[in-house]
Every structure is written in structure tokens, then in C-alpha cells.
């Protein structure tokens, strides 16, 4: 395994852990602020859109690099 492969795997693993941790933070924020089910759902929706945007960007870059 070379350095580039290790960096790629480490990035995927660490980002997955970070996303899960951010989900816990949002859940805890919704619970402590007494946002209710709807407010907590909105918080998760916003976080989900951010994560989806990041994943879409990565997929788009992979697609562009594949056809280059």
C-alpha cells in the first residue's frame, strides 16, 4: 500500500466517523434545545444536504477524472 492509497482510505474512514459524530451532535442539540421532532428533522435535513453536497462533489470529480 503506497501513501496515496493510505491517504484515500484514511480520508474515507475519518470523514465517515466525522459525519456520524456530527449526526450525534445535531441529535444532542435538538434534544437539549427542546426543538421537538419537526425541529430535529429540520436540523438533520440541513446536515444531510451538506453531506449530500460533499458526496456529490466527490462523485462528480471522480466522474470527470475517469473520462479525462
Short mmCIF file of C-alpha atoms in Angstrom, two decimals:
data_model
loop_
_atom_site.label_atom_id
_atom_site.label_comp_id
_atom_site.label_asym_id
_atom_site.label_seq_id
_atom_site.Cartn_x
_atom_site.Cartn_y
_atom_site.Cartn_z
CA UNK A 1 0.00 0.00 0.00
CA UNK A 2 1.50 3.29 -1.06
CA UNK A 3 0.98 6.68 0.54
CA UNK A 4 -1.74 7.80 -1.87
CA UNK A 5 -3.82 4.68 -1.24
CA UNK A 6 -3.41 5.06 2.51
CA UNK A 7 -4.43 8.71 2.34
CA UNK A 8 -7.50 7.81 0.29
CA UNK A 9 -8.62 5.12 2.76
CA UNK A 10 -7.86 7.29 5.79
CA UNK A 11 -9.85 10.18 4.31
CA UNK A 12 -12.90 7.97 3.70
CA UNK A 13 -12.76 6.40 7.16
CA UNK A 14 -12.14 9.66 9.02
CA UNK A 15 -14.85 11.53 7.11
CA UNK A 16 -17.34 8.74 7.84
CA UNK A 17 -16.54 8.96 11.54
CA UNK A 18 -16.83 12.76 11.41
CA UNK A 19 -20.23 12.60 9.71
CA UNK A 20 -21.51 10.13 12.32
CA UNK A 21 -20.18 12.36 15.09
CA UNK A 22 -21.86 15.41 13.54
CA UNK A 23 -25.11 13.45 13.45
CA UNK A 24 -24.76 12.80 17.17
CA UNK A 25 -24.06 16.49 17.81
CA UNK A 26 -27.18 17.53 15.86
CA UNK A 27 -29.31 14.97 17.70
CA UNK A 28 -27.97 16.20 21.04
CA UNK A 29 -28.51 19.83 20.03
CA UNK A 30 -32.11 19.11 19.06
CA UNK A 31 -32.70 17.27 22.32
CA UNK A 32 -31.12 19.91 24.59
CA UNK A 33 -32.83 22.82 22.84
CA UNK A 34 -36.20 21.03 23.00
CA UNK A 35 -36.65 21.51 19.26
CA UNK A 36 -39.21 18.72 19.04
CA UNK A 37 -39.49 16.16 16.28
CA UNK A 38 -40.01 18.68 13.49
CA UNK A 39 -37.13 20.92 14.56
CA UNK A 40 -34.78 17.96 14.93
CA UNK A 41 -35.85 16.72 11.49
CA UNK A 42 -35.05 20.14 10.00
CA UNK A 43 -31.63 20.09 11.67
CA UNK A 44 -30.91 16.65 10.20
CA UNK A 45 -32.21 17.76 6.80
CA UNK A 46 -29.78 20.67 6.70
CA UNK A 47 -26.88 18.46 7.81
CA UNK A 48 -27.94 15.83 5.29
CA UNK A 49 -27.96 18.35 2.46
CA UNK A 50 -24.43 19.41 3.38
CA UNK A 51 -23.21 15.82 3.43
CA UNK A 52 -25.03 15.08 0.17
CA UNK A 53 -23.39 18.09 -1.47
CA UNK A 54 -19.96 16.90 -0.37
CA UNK A 55 -20.59 13.36 -1.65
CA UNK A 56 -21.97 14.71 -4.94
CA UNK A 57 -18.85 16.82 -5.39
CA UNK A 58 -16.61 13.80 -4.81
CA UNK A 59 -18.63 11.68 -7.27
CA UNK A 60 -18.51 14.44 -9.86
CA UNK A 61 -14.73 14.79 -9.50
CA UNK A 62 -14.34 11.00 -9.87
CA UNK A 63 -16.52 11.02 -12.97
CA UNK A 64 -14.58 13.88 -14.56
CA UNK A 65 -11.24 12.24 -13.78
CA UNK A 66 -12.48 8.94 -15.23
CA UNK A 67 -13.36 10.48 -18.61
CA UNK A 68 -10.28 12.69 -18.78
#
